[in-house]
Amino acid sequence: MTVTDPDVDVAEEPLLTLSIAAARNLATTTNSEPQMQEITSRWLLRALPWVEASGGTFRVNRRLTYTVGDGQVTFDTSGAEVRIVPGELRELPVLRDFDDPEVLQELANQCEQQEFEPGSTLVERGQPADHVFFIAHGKVNKVGPGKYGEHTVLGVLADGDYFGDGELVESQDTWAFTVTAATAATVLALPAQAFRETLNRSAALQSHIEQFQTRSRQPQNRRGEANIELSAGHAQEHPLAGTFVAYELQPREYELSVAQTVLRVNTRVADLYNTPMNQTEQQLRLTIEALREKQESELINNPDFGLLHSVDAQQRLYTRTGPPTPDDMDALLARRRKTRFYLAHPRTIAAFGRECNRRGIYSPTVEVEGRQIQAWRGVPIFPSNKIPISEYGTSSILAMRTGLDDEGVIGLHQTGIPDEVQPGLNARFMGIDDKAIISYLVTAYYSVAVLVPDALGVLENVEIGR
C-alpha cells in the first residue's frame, strides 16, 4: 500500500490534447444584446389611446361648472406640530381664487390642532356645527342613519380631506352626520366664530363670499355643470324652455412635456467595435428604454399633469378597512362608466389577491395581448411599479375610462417630428467634438389629459403589508 505525503507536490500528468483555455483564444464567443433590468411591461403606455397634439398643446373644452375647490389641503409638519399652509385654504370651495395672503394667514393661524384615538368621536350628529375640520393624518368615517335605523358609513376621509366647510356660509347649525376616527388621527379645526370675526374685518373677504353665494345659486346639475333647461311630458301648445350650453371661459390646456438626454459614443468604439452588433444602435436602444420608463413615471407622478395629481376630489376613495378588498374595488368601479382598466403596483395587486383568497373568492384573469392578466369584474388590473408606496406601506389603485369618444383619459404626443425613431421620440445628431465623441440628443415628448373628471378615479391609502 502506497502512502502519499501531503507535503510533497505531485506532478500533473501531461496533457494529451490542446487545453480548453488555449482553444478559446482562437474562438469567437456568442454574445447577447446588452441586457437592462429597468425595463418593465409599461402597460400604461400600451393601454392609453394616443392622440395627436399637433401644436404642442391640447385644450380640453368642458361645459361651464360652478363646482369650485373640492381639492386636498397640504400641511407643514414640525415635530409633533402640524400647521396648515395658508394658501391651501383656497382648496375650500368658499375660498377658491381668494388671493389676500394676510387674511389666509390669519385664518390658518386660528386652526387648532387636535388628536383623536381610534374609535373616538370628532363630531356627533345633531350637535352644533361650529368648526371646519382638516384631516392632517389618519382616517375617519362619516356615519349616518340608514333607512332601517342602522348606522351606515356615508364616506371615508383621510389625509388632506376636510368637512364642515358648508357651514361657513350657510345657516345650517347642526351636524347631519357623526364622524369617528377609524385610526389615530391628527386634525386641525377652524372655529366658525373665528372665521366670522375675520369676515367682519375684511372687506375683500366679504366681497368674495358674496360672489361665491351668487355662483352657488345658479341652476346646476348634480355634476355642478350649468343647467340645460328642457321640457318633457307636456301636451299641446305648452311653452318650451329656451336654453344654451355654457362653456368654461378658461379651459385647461395641456402642453407636451419632455424627457431628454445626450447620448455620447466614442468614434473609436463606433468605428472598430461594431461587429457583430452596432454599438451606436445598442446604446440608442437602451437609452430609449430608459426614456420610456421615465415617461410612464411622469404620466403617473408629475405634479402638473400626472394621473395621481389629476384625480377629482369626488373620485378619490379610501378603503374601509385598510387592505384592498373586493368591496373597495367595486366602489371604485361603480364611480364611472366603461372602466377600461385598473392600474396598481404589483405589491398592491398581490395584496388584493390575498384579500380574495381570505374571503374564498376566485380572482379571474382576462387575456390582453396574448397574456393572462389578473382582473376584477372583467376589468384588467395592469401592474406598474411607478405608482409609489409610502413609508407607511400604503399605495394607490387607479381606475380609468379611456378614449376621445368616451370622454376618457388620453395620452398626448406629436408624431412626424424631425429625426423621429419612435412615435413622439427622436434622436438628433449634435456633432463630433474635439475629443472624437459623437453626441445625439434623444428626446421624448408626451403628456396625458383627463377629458372629464369622472374618467379617472383612485383608491387611496391602500394598505399592502397586512
Coordinates of C-alpha atoms in Angstrom, one line a residue:
M1 CA 0.0 0.0 0.0
T2 CA 1.4 3.4 -1.1
V3 CA 1.1 6.4 1.2
T4 CA 1.2 9.9 -0.4
D5 CA 2.9 12.6 1.6
P6 CA 0.6 15.7 1.6
D7 CA 3.7 18.0 1.8
V8 CA 5.2 16.6 -1.4
D9 CA 3.9 18.1 -4.7
V10 CA 2.6 15.6 -7.2
A11 CA 3.4 16.5 -10.8
E12 CA 0.4 16.8 -13.1
E13 CA 0.0 14.3 -15.8
P14 CA 0.9 15.7 -19.3
L15 CA -2.0 16.9 -21.5
L16 CA -2.8 14.7 -24.4
T17 CA -4.8 17.4 -26.2
L18 CA -4.9 21.2 -26.6
S19 CA -6.3 22.8 -23.4
I20 CA -9.7 24.4 -23.4
A21 CA -8.3 27.7 -22.2
A22 CA -5.9 27.9 -25.1
A23 CA -8.5 26.8 -27.6
R24 CA -10.9 29.7 -26.5
N25 CA -8.2 32.2 -27.6
L26 CA -8.9 31.1 -31.2
A27 CA -12.7 31.0 -30.9
T28 CA -15.4 33.7 -31.3
T29 CA -17.9 33.9 -28.4
T30 CA -21.6 34.2 -29.0
N31 CA -22.8 37.4 -27.3
S32 CA -26.2 38.5 -26.2
E33 CA -27.5 42.1 -26.7
P34 CA -26.9 44.3 -23.7
Q35 CA -29.5 43.5 -21.0
M36 CA -31.3 46.0 -18.8
Q37 CA -33.1 45.3 -15.5
E38 CA -35.0 48.6 -15.6
I39 CA -37.3 47.6 -18.5
T40 CA -40.9 46.9 -17.3
S41 CA -44.1 45.9 -19.2
R42 CA -45.2 49.6 -19.3
W43 CA -48.8 48.7 -19.5
L44 CA -50.0 52.3 -19.2
L45 CA -48.1 53.4 -22.3
R46 CA -49.6 50.5 -24.2
A47 CA -53.2 50.8 -22.9
L48 CA -53.6 54.6 -23.3
P49 CA -55.0 55.7 -26.7
W50 CA -52.6 58.3 -28.1
V51 CA -53.9 61.5 -29.6
E52 CA -52.0 64.0 -31.8
A53 CA -51.2 67.3 -30.2
S54 CA -50.0 68.9 -33.5
G55 CA -49.5 72.3 -32.0
G56 CA -47.7 71.0 -28.9
T57 CA -50.7 71.9 -26.8
F58 CA -54.1 70.1 -26.3
R59 CA -57.0 72.2 -25.0
V60 CA -59.8 70.4 -23.1
N61 CA -63.1 72.3 -23.5
R62 CA -65.8 71.5 -21.0
R63 CA -69.2 72.7 -20.0
L64 CA -69.2 75.6 -17.5
T65 CA -69.2 74.2 -14.0
Y66 CA -70.0 76.0 -10.7
T67 CA -68.2 73.4 -8.6
V68 CA -65.0 75.1 -7.3
G69 CA -62.4 73.9 -4.9
D70 CA -63.0 70.4 -3.6
G71 CA -59.3 69.7 -3.6
Q72 CA -57.0 68.4 -0.9
V73 CA -55.2 70.5 1.7
T74 CA -51.4 70.4 2.4
F75 CA -49.8 70.8 5.8
D76 CA -46.4 71.8 7.2
T77 CA -45.1 69.4 9.9
S78 CA -42.5 70.4 12.5
G79 CA -42.1 67.5 15.0
A80 CA -45.4 66.9 16.6
E81 CA -46.8 70.3 15.5
V82 CA -48.9 70.5 12.3
R83 CA -49.8 73.7 10.6
I84 CA -51.9 74.3 7.5
V85 CA -50.3 76.0 4.6
P86 CA -52.2 79.3 4.3
G87 CA -52.6 79.2 0.5
E88 CA -54.0 75.7 0.8
L89 CA -57.2 77.2 2.4
R90 CA -58.1 78.1 -1.1
E91 CA -58.9 74.5 -1.7
L92 CA -62.1 75.1 0.2
P93 CA -64.9 75.9 -2.3
V94 CA -65.8 79.1 -0.4
L95 CA -62.2 80.4 -0.6
R96 CA -61.2 79.3 -4.1
D97 CA -59.4 82.1 -6.0
F98 CA -59.3 84.3 -2.9
D99 CA -55.9 85.9 -3.0
D100 CA -55.4 88.0 0.1
P101 CA -52.4 86.4 1.8
E102 CA -52.8 88.3 5.1
V103 CA -56.4 87.0 5.5
L104 CA -55.4 83.5 4.6
Q105 CA -52.5 83.6 7.1
E106 CA -54.9 84.9 9.8
L107 CA -57.3 82.0 9.2
A108 CA -54.5 79.5 9.1
N109 CA -53.2 80.8 12.5
Q110 CA -56.6 80.2 14.1
C111 CA -56.7 76.5 13.3
E112 CA -56.4 74.4 16.4
Q113 CA -54.5 71.0 16.4
Q114 CA -56.4 68.1 17.9
E115 CA -55.5 64.4 18.4
F116 CA -58.0 61.6 18.3
E117 CA -57.6 57.9 19.2
P118 CA -59.1 55.1 17.1
G119 CA -62.8 54.9 17.8
S120 CA -63.2 58.3 19.3
T121 CA -65.8 60.8 18.0
L122 CA -64.8 64.0 16.3
V123 CA -68.4 65.4 15.8
E124 CA -71.8 64.0 16.7
R125 CA -75.0 64.1 14.7
G126 CA -77.3 66.8 15.9
Q127 CA -74.7 68.7 17.8
P128 CA -73.8 72.4 16.9
A129 CA -71.7 72.6 13.7
D130 CA -69.2 75.2 14.8
H131 CA -65.9 74.1 13.2
V132 CA -64.3 73.2 9.9
F133 CA -62.1 70.1 10.3
F134 CA -59.0 69.4 8.2
I135 CA -57.6 65.8 8.3
A136 CA -53.8 66.2 8.6
H137 CA -53.1 62.5 9.2
G138 CA -55.2 59.4 9.7
K139 CA -58.6 58.1 8.5
V140 CA -62.1 59.0 9.8
N141 CA -65.6 57.6 8.9
K142 CA -68.7 59.7 8.3
V143 CA -71.6 57.7 9.8
G144 CA -75.3 58.4 9.5
P145 CA -78.6 56.7 10.0
G146 CA -79.6 54.1 7.4
K147 CA -83.1 53.5 6.0
Y148 CA -84.0 51.0 8.7
G149 CA -82.3 52.7 11.6
E150 CA -78.9 51.1 11.5
H151 CA -75.7 53.0 11.2
T152 CA -74.3 53.5 7.7
V153 CA -70.9 54.6 6.7
L154 CA -71.5 57.5 4.4
G155 CA -67.9 58.1 3.4
V156 CA -64.3 57.8 4.4
L157 CA -62.0 60.8 4.8
A158 CA -58.2 60.7 5.1
D159 CA -55.0 62.9 4.7
G160 CA -55.8 66.2 3.1
D161 CA -59.6 65.9 3.3
Y162 CA -61.9 68.3 5.2
F163 CA -65.5 68.6 6.2
G164 CA -67.8 71.3 7.7
D165 CA -66.9 74.0 5.2
G166 CA -70.5 74.3 4.1
E167 CA -71.4 75.7 7.5
L168 CA -69.2 78.7 7.0
V169 CA -71.7 80.4 4.6
E170 CA -74.9 78.6 5.2
S171 CA -77.3 78.7 8.1
Q172 CA -77.2 75.0 9.0
D173 CA -76.2 74.9 12.7
T174 CA -76.1 71.2 13.5
W175 CA -74.2 68.2 12.1
A176 CA -76.1 65.9 9.8
F177 CA -73.7 63.0 10.5
T178 CA -71.3 61.6 13.0
V179 CA -67.6 61.4 12.4
T180 CA -65.5 58.8 14.2
A181 CA -61.8 58.1 14.0
A182 CA -61.0 54.8 12.2
T183 CA -57.3 55.2 13.0
A184 CA -55.3 57.6 15.2
A185 CA -55.9 61.0 13.6
T186 CA -54.4 64.4 13.7
V187 CA -56.9 67.1 12.9
L188 CA -56.8 70.9 12.6
A189 CA -60.1 72.7 13.5
L190 CA -61.0 76.2 12.4
P191 CA -63.8 77.6 14.6
A192 CA -66.7 79.1 12.7
Q193 CA -66.7 82.0 15.1
A194 CA -63.1 82.9 14.2
F195 CA -64.0 82.8 10.5
R196 CA -66.9 85.1 11.1
E197 CA -64.7 87.6 13.0
T198 CA -62.2 87.6 10.2
L199 CA -65.0 88.1 7.7
N200 CA -66.3 91.2 9.6
R201 CA -62.8 92.8 9.5
S202 CA -62.0 92.1 5.8
A203 CA -64.0 93.9 3.1
A204 CA -62.2 91.8 0.4
L205 CA -63.3 88.5 2.1
Q206 CA -66.9 89.9 2.3
S207 CA -67.0 90.7 -1.4
H208 CA -65.5 87.2 -2.3
I209 CA -68.2 85.4 -0.2
E210 CA -71.0 87.4 -1.9
Q211 CA -69.7 86.4 -5.3
F212 CA -69.4 82.7 -4.2
Q213 CA -73.0 82.7 -2.9
T214 CA -74.2 84.2 -6.2
R215 CA -72.4 81.5 -8.2
S216 CA -73.8 78.8 -5.9
R217 CA -77.4 79.9 -6.5
Q218 CA -77.0 79.4 -10.3
P219 CA -79.0 76.4 -11.6
Q220 CA -76.7 73.4 -12.0
N221 CA -76.9 69.6 -12.4
R222 CA -75.7 67.0 -10.0
R223 CA -72.2 67.3 -11.5
G224 CA -72.0 71.0 -10.9
E225 CA -72.4 71.9 -14.6
A226 CA -74.5 74.9 -15.7
N227 CA -78.0 73.5 -16.2
I228 CA -79.6 73.0 -19.6
E229 CA -83.3 73.8 -19.4
L230 CA -85.5 71.1 -21.0
S231 CA -89.2 70.4 -21.3
A232 CA -90.7 66.9 -21.1
G233 CA -94.1 65.3 -20.5
H234 CA -96.1 68.3 -21.8
A235 CA -99.1 68.3 -24.2
Q236 CA -100.3 70.5 -27.0
E237 CA -99.0 74.2 -27.0
H238 CA -97.0 74.1 -23.8
P239 CA -94.3 76.9 -23.9
L240 CA -90.9 75.3 -24.5
A241 CA -87.9 76.2 -22.3
G242 CA -85.2 78.1 -24.0
T243 CA -81.6 77.2 -23.3
F244 CA -78.0 77.3 -24.3
V245 CA -74.9 75.3 -23.3
A246 CA -72.4 77.4 -21.4
Y247 CA -68.7 76.5 -21.8
E248 CA -65.8 77.2 -19.5
L249 CA -64.2 80.5 -20.3
Q250 CA -60.7 79.4 -19.3
P251 CA -60.4 75.7 -20.3
R252 CA -57.3 73.8 -19.3
E253 CA -54.5 73.4 -21.8
Y254 CA -52.0 70.5 -21.7
E255 CA -48.6 71.3 -23.1
L256 CA -46.4 68.4 -24.2
S257 CA -43.8 67.6 -21.6
V258 CA -40.3 66.5 -22.4
A259 CA -37.7 64.0 -21.3
Q260 CA -34.2 64.4 -22.8
T261 CA -30.7 63.1 -22.5
V262 CA -27.5 63.4 -24.5
L263 CA -26.1 60.1 -25.7
R264 CA -22.3 60.1 -26.2
V265 CA -20.4 57.5 -28.2
N266 CA -16.6 57.5 -28.8
T267 CA -15.8 57.4 -32.5
R268 CA -13.2 54.7 -32.0
V269 CA -15.9 52.4 -30.5
A270 CA -18.3 53.2 -33.3
D271 CA -15.7 52.5 -35.9
L272 CA -13.8 49.5 -34.7
Y273 CA -16.2 47.5 -32.4
N274 CA -19.4 47.3 -34.5
T275 CA -19.3 43.6 -35.1
P276 CA -21.4 41.6 -34.6
M277 CA -23.6 44.3 -33.0
N278 CA -23.8 48.0 -33.9
Q279 CA -22.6 49.8 -30.7
T280 CA -24.4 53.0 -31.5
E281 CA -27.7 51.2 -32.1
Q282 CA -27.4 49.3 -28.9
Q283 CA -26.6 52.5 -26.9
L284 CA -29.6 54.2 -28.5
R285 CA -31.9 51.3 -27.8
L286 CA -31.1 51.2 -24.1
T287 CA -31.4 55.0 -23.9
I288 CA -34.9 54.9 -25.4
E289 CA -35.9 52.2 -23.0
A290 CA -34.8 54.4 -20.1
L291 CA -36.7 57.4 -21.5
R292 CA -39.9 55.4 -21.9
E293 CA -39.6 54.3 -18.3
K294 CA -39.3 57.9 -17.3
Q295 CA -42.2 58.8 -19.5
E296 CA -44.5 56.4 -17.8
S297 CA -43.4 57.6 -14.4
E298 CA -44.1 61.2 -15.3
L299 CA -47.6 60.3 -16.7
I300 CA -48.4 58.9 -13.2
N301 CA -46.5 61.2 -10.8
N302 CA -45.8 64.6 -12.5
P303 CA -47.3 67.2 -10.1
D304 CA -48.7 69.2 -13.0
F305 CA -50.4 66.6 -15.3
G306 CA -49.7 63.2 -13.7
L307 CA -52.7 60.9 -13.1
L308 CA -52.3 60.7 -9.3
H309 CA -52.5 64.5 -9.2
S310 CA -55.3 64.9 -11.7
V311 CA -58.0 62.9 -9.8
D312 CA -61.0 65.0 -8.9
A313 CA -61.8 65.1 -5.2
Q314 CA -65.2 63.4 -5.8
Q315 CA -63.4 60.5 -7.4
R316 CA -61.0 59.9 -4.5
L317 CA -62.0 56.9 -2.4
Y318 CA -60.5 55.2 0.7
T319 CA -60.5 51.6 1.8
R320 CA -63.0 50.8 4.5
T321 CA -60.6 48.5 6.5
G322 CA -57.2 49.2 5.1
P323 CA -56.3 46.4 2.6
P324 CA -57.8 46.5 -0.9
T325 CA -60.9 44.3 -0.7
P326 CA -63.4 43.3 -3.4
D327 CA -65.8 45.8 -1.9
D328 CA -63.4 48.6 -2.4
M329 CA -62.7 47.6 -6.0
D330 CA -66.5 47.5 -6.6
A331 CA -66.8 51.0 -5.1
L332 CA -64.1 52.3 -7.4
L333 CA -65.6 50.6 -10.4
A334 CA -69.0 52.0 -9.8
R335 CA -67.9 55.6 -10.0
R336 CA -67.6 55.6 -13.8
R337 CA -69.0 54.0 -16.9
K338 CA -66.8 51.9 -19.2
T339 CA -63.8 51.5 -16.9
R340 CA -61.2 50.1 -19.2
F341 CA -58.5 49.1 -16.7
Y342 CA -57.1 49.4 -13.2
L343 CA -53.5 50.4 -12.6
A344 CA -51.7 49.3 -9.4
H345 CA -48.3 48.5 -8.0
P346 CA -47.5 44.7 -8.2
R347 CA -47.4 44.5 -4.4
T348 CA -50.9 46.1 -4.3
I349 CA -52.2 43.5 -6.8
A350 CA -50.7 40.8 -4.5
A351 CA -52.5 42.3 -1.5
F352 CA -55.8 42.3 -3.4
G353 CA -55.2 38.7 -4.3
R354 CA -54.7 37.8 -0.6
E355 CA -58.0 39.5 0.3
C356 CA -59.8 37.5 -2.4
N357 CA -58.2 34.3 -1.0
R358 CA -59.1 35.2 2.5
R359 CA -62.8 35.5 1.5
G360 CA -62.7 32.4 -0.6
I361 CA -63.2 34.4 -3.8
Y362 CA -61.6 33.4 -7.1
S363 CA -60.0 36.4 -8.8
P364 CA -60.3 35.7 -12.5
T365 CA -57.9 36.6 -15.3
V366 CA -58.5 38.1 -18.8
E367 CA -56.4 37.8 -21.9
V368 CA -54.7 41.0 -23.0
E369 CA -52.3 40.9 -26.0
G370 CA -52.0 37.2 -25.6
R371 CA -51.2 37.4 -21.8
Q372 CA -53.3 36.4 -18.8
I373 CA -53.8 39.4 -16.6
Q374 CA -55.4 39.4 -13.2
A375 CA -58.8 41.2 -13.4
W376 CA -61.9 42.2 -11.3
R377 CA -65.4 42.2 -12.8
G378 CA -63.8 41.6 -16.2
V379 CA -61.6 44.7 -15.9
P380 CA -57.9 44.0 -16.1
I381 CA -55.6 45.2 -13.3
F382 CA -52.4 46.2 -15.0
P383 CA -49.2 46.3 -12.9
S384 CA -47.0 49.4 -12.7
N385 CA -44.1 49.8 -10.3
K386 CA -44.2 53.6 -11.0
I387 CA -47.1 54.0 -8.5
P388 CA -45.3 54.9 -5.3
I389 CA -45.5 53.1 -2.0
S390 CA -45.4 55.4 1.1
E391 CA -43.2 54.9 4.1
Y392 CA -46.4 53.7 5.9
G393 CA -46.8 50.8 3.5
T394 CA -49.7 52.3 1.6
S395 CA -50.3 52.8 -2.1
S396 CA -53.0 53.7 -4.6
I397 CA -55.1 52.0 -7.3
L398 CA -56.1 54.0 -10.3
A399 CA -59.2 53.2 -12.5
M400 CA -59.9 54.9 -15.7
R401 CA -62.1 55.2 -18.8
T402 CA -60.0 56.0 -21.9
G403 CA -60.5 57.4 -25.3
L404 CA -61.8 60.6 -27.0
D405 CA -65.1 59.1 -28.0
D406 CA -65.9 58.1 -24.4
E407 CA -64.7 61.3 -22.8
G408 CA -61.9 59.5 -21.0
V409 CA -58.2 59.6 -20.4
I410 CA -55.9 60.1 -23.4
G411 CA -52.2 60.2 -24.0
L412 CA -50.8 63.1 -25.9
H413 CA -47.9 63.1 -28.3
Q414 CA -46.8 64.6 -31.7
T415 CA -45.6 62.3 -34.5
G416 CA -43.6 63.2 -37.6
I417 CA -41.0 65.3 -35.7
P418 CA -37.5 65.6 -37.3
D419 CA -35.2 62.5 -36.9
E420 CA -38.1 60.5 -35.3
V421 CA -37.1 57.0 -34.3
Q422 CA -40.3 56.1 -32.5
P423 CA -43.7 57.9 -32.3
G424 CA -43.1 61.2 -30.4
L425 CA -39.4 60.3 -29.8
N426 CA -36.4 61.5 -31.9
A427 CA -32.6 61.2 -31.8
R428 CA -30.8 64.2 -33.4
F429 CA -27.1 64.2 -34.3
M430 CA -25.3 67.0 -32.4
G431 CA -21.9 66.6 -34.0
I432 CA -18.4 65.4 -33.0
D433 CA -16.3 67.3 -30.5
D434 CA -12.5 67.7 -30.3
K435 CA -12.3 64.6 -28.2
A436 CA -13.7 62.5 -31.0
I437 CA -17.0 61.9 -29.2
I438 CA -20.3 61.7 -31.2
S439 CA -23.3 63.2 -29.4
Y440 CA -27.0 62.5 -30.0
L441 CA -29.9 64.5 -28.4
V442 CA -32.6 61.9 -27.5
T443 CA -36.0 63.4 -26.7
A444 CA -39.4 62.1 -25.9
Y445 CA -42.5 64.4 -26.0
Y446 CA -45.7 63.4 -24.1
S447 CA -48.5 64.3 -21.8
V448 CA -51.8 62.9 -20.5
A449 CA -55.2 64.6 -20.4
V450 CA -58.4 63.8 -18.4
L451 CA -61.3 64.9 -20.5
V452 CA -64.0 64.9 -17.8
P453 CA -63.4 64.4 -14.1
D454 CA -65.2 61.1 -13.7
A455 CA -63.0 59.4 -16.3
L456 CA -60.3 58.9 -13.6
G457 CA -60.6 57.6 -10.0
V458 CA -58.3 56.4 -7.3
L459 CA -58.4 54.2 -4.3
E460 CA -56.0 55.9 -1.8
N461 CA -54.2 54.8 1.3
V462 CA -54.4 51.1 0.4
E463 CA -52.5 49.1 3.0
I464 CA -50.4 46.4 1.4
G465 CA -48.5 45.0 4.3
R466 CA -51.2 43.1 6.1

